[in-house]
Coordinates of C-alpha atoms in Angstrom, one line a residue:
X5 CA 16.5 -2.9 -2.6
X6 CA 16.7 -4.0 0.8
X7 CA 15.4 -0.8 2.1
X8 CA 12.5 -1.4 -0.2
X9 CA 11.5 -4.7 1.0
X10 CA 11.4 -3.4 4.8
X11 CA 9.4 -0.7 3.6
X12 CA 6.9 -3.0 2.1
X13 CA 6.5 -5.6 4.3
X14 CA 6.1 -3.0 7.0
X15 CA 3.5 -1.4 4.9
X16 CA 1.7 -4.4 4.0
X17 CA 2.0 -5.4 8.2
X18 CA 0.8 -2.0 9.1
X19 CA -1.5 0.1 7.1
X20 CA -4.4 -2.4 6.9
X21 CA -6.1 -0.4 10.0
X22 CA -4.5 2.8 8.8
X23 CA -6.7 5.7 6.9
X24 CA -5.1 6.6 3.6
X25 CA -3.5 10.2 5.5
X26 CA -2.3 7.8 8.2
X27 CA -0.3 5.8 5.3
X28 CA 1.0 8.3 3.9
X29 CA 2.7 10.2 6.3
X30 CA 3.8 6.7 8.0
X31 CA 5.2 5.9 4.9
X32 CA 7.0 9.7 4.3
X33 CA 8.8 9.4 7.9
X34 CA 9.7 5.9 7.4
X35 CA 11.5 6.8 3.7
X36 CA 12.8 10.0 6.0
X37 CA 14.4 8.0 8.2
X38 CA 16.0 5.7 6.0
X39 CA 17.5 8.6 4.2
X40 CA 18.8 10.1 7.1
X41 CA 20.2 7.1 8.3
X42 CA 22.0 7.0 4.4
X43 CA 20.4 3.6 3.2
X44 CA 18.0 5.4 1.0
X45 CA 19.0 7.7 -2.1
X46 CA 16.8 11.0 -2.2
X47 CA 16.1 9.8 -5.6
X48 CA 14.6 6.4 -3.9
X49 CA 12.6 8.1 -2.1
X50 CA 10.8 10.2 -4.4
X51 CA 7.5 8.8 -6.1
X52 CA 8.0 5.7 -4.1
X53 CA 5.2 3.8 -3.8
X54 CA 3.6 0.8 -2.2
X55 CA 1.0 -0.1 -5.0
X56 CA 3.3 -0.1 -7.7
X57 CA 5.3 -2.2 -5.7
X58 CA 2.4 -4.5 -4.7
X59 CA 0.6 -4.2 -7.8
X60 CA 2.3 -4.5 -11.1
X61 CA 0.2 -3.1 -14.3
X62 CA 0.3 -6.5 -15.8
X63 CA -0.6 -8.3 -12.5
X64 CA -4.2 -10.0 -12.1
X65 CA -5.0 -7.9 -9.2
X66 CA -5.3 -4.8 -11.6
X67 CA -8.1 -6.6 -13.4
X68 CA -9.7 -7.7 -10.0
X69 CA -9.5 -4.1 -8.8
X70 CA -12.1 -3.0 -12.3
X71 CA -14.4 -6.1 -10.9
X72 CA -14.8 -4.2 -7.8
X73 CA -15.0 -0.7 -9.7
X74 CA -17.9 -2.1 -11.6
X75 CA -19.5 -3.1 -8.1
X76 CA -19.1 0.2 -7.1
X77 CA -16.3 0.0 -5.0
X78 CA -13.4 3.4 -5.2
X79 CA -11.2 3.4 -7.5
X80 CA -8.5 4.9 -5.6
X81 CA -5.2 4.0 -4.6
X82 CA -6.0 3.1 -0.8
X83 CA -8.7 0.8 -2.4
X84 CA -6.3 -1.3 -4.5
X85 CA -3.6 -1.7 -1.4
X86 CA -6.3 -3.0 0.7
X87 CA -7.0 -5.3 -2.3
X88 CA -3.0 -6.3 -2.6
X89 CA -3.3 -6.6 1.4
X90 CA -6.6 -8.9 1.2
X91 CA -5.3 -11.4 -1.8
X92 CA -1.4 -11.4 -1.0
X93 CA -1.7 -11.9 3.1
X94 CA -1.8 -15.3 5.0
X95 CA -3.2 -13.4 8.0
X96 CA -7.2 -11.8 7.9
X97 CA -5.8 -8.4 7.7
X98 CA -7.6 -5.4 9.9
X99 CA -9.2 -2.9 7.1
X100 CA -11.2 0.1 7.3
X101 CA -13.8 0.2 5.4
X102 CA -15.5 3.8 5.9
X103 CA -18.1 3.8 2.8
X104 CA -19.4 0.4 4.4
X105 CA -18.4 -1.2 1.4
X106 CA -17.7 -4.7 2.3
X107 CA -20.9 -5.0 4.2

């Protein structure tokens, strides 16, 4: 669990700027490295991921996330981190925005 935890607040700390290829292979060396270091089962590691850490399926954000699919904002899984990032961070986080969405 504590693994986990690094993981996501690094995530949360670090893929703001980050392209959704960029967060992904960030994210598969930093799970490599845990399990080569032997604080992260193989099992762990497979299918982890950042949203459905984040982002519950009961949790408000999820209904938030269809707001902004009605405006015609993505639907995809980069889109709803950067909206966990945007609501759950004390700090303006750095986003890219490549479709020029939020201008």
């Amino acid at each position: 669990a504590e693994v986990k935890c690094v993981v996501l607040a690094a995530a949360v700390t670090y893929f703001g700027f980050l392209p959704a290829v960029a967060r992904d292979t960030l994210l598969d060396l930093w799970l490599q490295r845990f399990q080569d270091a032997k604080l992260l089962a193989p099992e762990a590691r497979r299918g982890f991921s950042v949203v459905d850490h984040l982002v519950s399926a009961q949790d408000p954000l999820r209904l938030e996330h269809r707001r902004w699919e009605a405006l015609g904002v993505p639907t995809d899984r980069h889109t709803l981190l950067n909206l966990a990032i945007i609501m759950r961070c004390r700090r303006a986080p750095l986003l890219i925005d490549p479709h020029a969405y939020g201008v």
